Amino acid sequence: MKRIAVFASGTGSNFEAIHDSILKGNLDAEIVLLVVDQPKAAVIEKAKRRQVETLVLSPKEFPSKKDYETAILQRLQELKVEEIVLAGYMRLITDVLLTPYQNHIVNIHPSLLPDFKGKDAIGQAVAAGAKKMGVSIHYVDSGMDTGTIISQESFDVEKGMTLEEIEHRIHAIEHVLYSNTLKKLWEGTK
Ligand code: GRF
C-alpha cells in the first residue's frame, strides 16, 4: 500500500475522488497527509470530515520558498510519504521537494498538454476555439505543467456547449482518470 500525500489549494473535488477510490478498494493507497497552502481552502473541511491529517502552511509566513517546502518535506519524511499527488495545487514545486521525490510527484491539469499550460486552462482553450479538450496527468518538474505526460483523455467539444458544461465534463473525466492512472502507475503497468 502506497503512503501518499495530496497537495491542494482549493475546492478539493479531486482529493475527494481519490479518497473515495481508496475507500472503495480501487486504489491501494493511504492518504497520510493533505498539504494546503491556502488557509481558507474548502478542501480543509473535506479532509476534516474524512479524518485525513492536514498540514496548512501559508508560504508568506516563511522567510523563503525553500523554508516553506523544507517544512513540508519534514512532515512528509516523518510520515514516510512515498508519493505526492498534486490536485489543484497552484504553486510550482522546487528542488527541495523535487530532488527527494524525483519521479514520485504527479499533477493533473485540465487541458490536453502541451496546449494551454498554467492558469485557467479551460478558459484558454475556449478562447482559442479548441475543438477537442481534455485532461492530462503528468510527472512534475520545475516548470509549469511541463513534465512528461503519463495519461490523457479527450472529448469533442460539441457546438453550443456552455462553459459550465465543458467544466462539468472535464471534472467528471478528472475524477475517474486520476485514480485509474495512479493505480496503473503504482502497480507498474503504466
Ligand atoms: C482541477 O481542474 C485540476 O485539473 C486543476 O485544478 C482543479 C482542481 O479542482 N489542476 P479541485 O480542487 O480538485 O476540485
Tab-separated table of N, CA and C and ligand atoms in Angstrom, residues 8-16 43 46 86-90 107-111 122 135-136 145 170-171 174-175 178, ligand 1:
chain	number	residue	atom	x	y	z
A	8	ALA	N	-3.215	20.421	-2.251
A	8	ALA	CA	-4.333	21.126	-2.887
A	8	ALA	C	-4.372	22.573	-2.412
A	9	SER	N	-5.042	23.407	-3.210
A	9	SER	CA	-5.177	24.829	-2.846
A	9	SER	C	-6.628	25.285	-2.777
A	10	GLY	N	-7.560	24.454	-3.269
A	10	GLY	CA	-8.915	24.988	-3.429
A	10	GLY	C	-10.040	24.083	-2.996
A	11	THR	N	-10.875	23.725	-3.956
A	11	THR	CA	-12.121	23.016	-3.671
A	11	THR	C	-11.910	21.596	-3.178
A	12	GLY	N	-11.023	20.878	-3.824
A	12	GLY	CA	-10.711	19.533	-3.359
A	12	GLY	C	-11.582	18.427	-3.919
A	13	SER	N	-12.208	18.650	-5.077
A	13	SER	CA	-13.026	17.556	-5.623
A	13	SER	C	-12.145	16.387	-6.072
A	14	ASN	N	-10.945	16.661	-6.545
A	14	ASN	CA	-10.044	15.562	-6.924
A	14	ASN	C	-9.522	14.833	-5.692
A	15	PHE	N	-9.264	15.573	-4.631
A	15	PHE	CA	-8.875	14.943	-3.360
A	15	PHE	C	-9.972	13.962	-2.925
A	16	GLU	N	-11.229	14.414	-2.995
A	16	GLU	CA	-12.342	13.558	-2.581
A	16	GLU	C	-12.469	12.321	-3.476
A	43	VAL	N	-11.100	22.592	0.729
A	43	VAL	CA	-10.607	21.215	0.864
A	43	VAL	C	-10.279	20.866	2.329
A	46	LYS	N	-13.213	19.310	3.987
A	46	LYS	CA	-13.454	17.972	3.415
A	46	LYS	C	-12.514	16.948	4.049
A	86	LEU	N	-0.443	16.026	-6.726
A	86	LEU	CA	-0.934	17.410	-6.759
A	86	LEU	C	-2.342	17.408	-7.340
A	87	ALA	N	-3.261	18.032	-6.619
A	87	ALA	CA	-4.660	18.051	-7.065
A	87	ALA	C	-5.195	19.467	-6.882
A	88	GLY	N	-4.921	20.294	-7.884
A	88	GLY	CA	-5.340	21.690	-7.773
A	88	GLY	C	-4.430	22.482	-6.857
A	89	TYR	N	-3.138	22.110	-6.824
A	89	TYR	CA	-2.152	22.849	-6.022
A	89	TYR	C	-1.540	23.910	-6.927
A	90	MET	N	-1.759	25.165	-6.581
A	90	MET	CA	-1.474	26.252	-7.530
A	90	MET	C	-0.092	26.874	-7.344
A	107	ASN	N	0.850	15.448	-11.308
A	107	ASN	CA	-0.123	16.545	-11.301
A	107	ASN	C	-1.228	16.252	-12.306
A	108	ILE	N	-2.385	16.854	-12.074
A	108	ILE	CA	-3.481	16.773	-13.041
A	108	ILE	C	-3.736	18.176	-13.573
A	109	HIS	N	-3.945	18.262	-14.878
A	109	HIS	CA	-4.136	19.581	-15.489
A	109	HIS	C	-5.306	19.512	-16.475
A	110	PRO	N	-6.197	20.508	-16.423
A	110	PRO	CA	-7.414	20.423	-17.247
A	110	PRO	C	-7.231	20.912	-18.686
A	111	SER	N	-6.229	20.376	-19.367
A	111	SER	CA	-6.082	20.644	-20.808
A	111	SER	C	-5.338	19.473	-21.422
A	122	ILE	N	-8.945	25.903	-18.991
A	122	ILE	CA	-10.223	25.681	-19.685
A	122	ILE	C	-10.617	26.971	-20.422
A	135	VAL	N	-8.048	16.309	-20.410
A	135	VAL	CA	-7.325	16.306	-19.139
A	135	VAL	C	-5.989	15.584	-19.338
A	136	SER	N	-4.959	16.090	-18.668
A	136	SER	CA	-3.644	15.428	-18.710
A	136	SER	C	-3.160	15.146	-17.293
A	145	ASP	N	3.532	22.858	-15.625
A	145	ASP	CA	2.814	21.846	-16.432
A	145	ASP	C	3.657	21.332	-17.604
A	170	ILE	N	-15.040	18.100	-17.937
A	170	ILE	CA	-13.617	17.988	-17.565
A	170	ILE	C	-13.483	17.407	-16.165
A	171	HIS	N	-14.253	17.929	-15.232
A	171	HIS	CA	-14.122	17.438	-13.853
A	171	HIS	C	-14.554	15.975	-13.759
A	174	GLU	N	-11.671	14.018	-14.883
A	174	GLU	CA	-10.590	14.062	-13.881
A	174	GLU	C	-10.826	13.064	-12.758
A	175	HIS	N	-12.080	13.040	-12.277
A	175	HIS	CA	-12.359	12.255	-11.076
A	175	HIS	C	-12.202	10.751	-11.292
A	178	TYR	N	-7.801	10.233	-12.758
A	178	TYR	CA	-6.675	10.365	-11.821
A	178	TYR	C	-6.455	9.053	-11.065
B	1	GRF	C1	-8.706	20.719	-11.421
B	1	GRF	O1	-9.388	21.114	-12.578
B	1	GRF	C2	-7.291	20.336	-11.749
B	1	GRF	O2	-7.127	19.821	-13.016
B	1	GRF	C3	-6.586	21.670	-11.663
B	1	GRF	O3	-7.204	22.339	-10.609
B	1	GRF	C4	-8.535	21.869	-10.446
B	1	GRF	C5	-8.698	21.455	-9.026
B	1	GRF	O4	-10.029	21.178	-8.700
B	1	GRF	N1	-5.167	21.476	-11.501
B	1	GRF	P1	-10.390	20.533	-7.296
B	1	GRF	O5	-9.827	21.454	-6.206
B	1	GRF	O6	-9.779	19.169	-7.237
B	1	GRF	O7	-11.880	20.493	-7.242
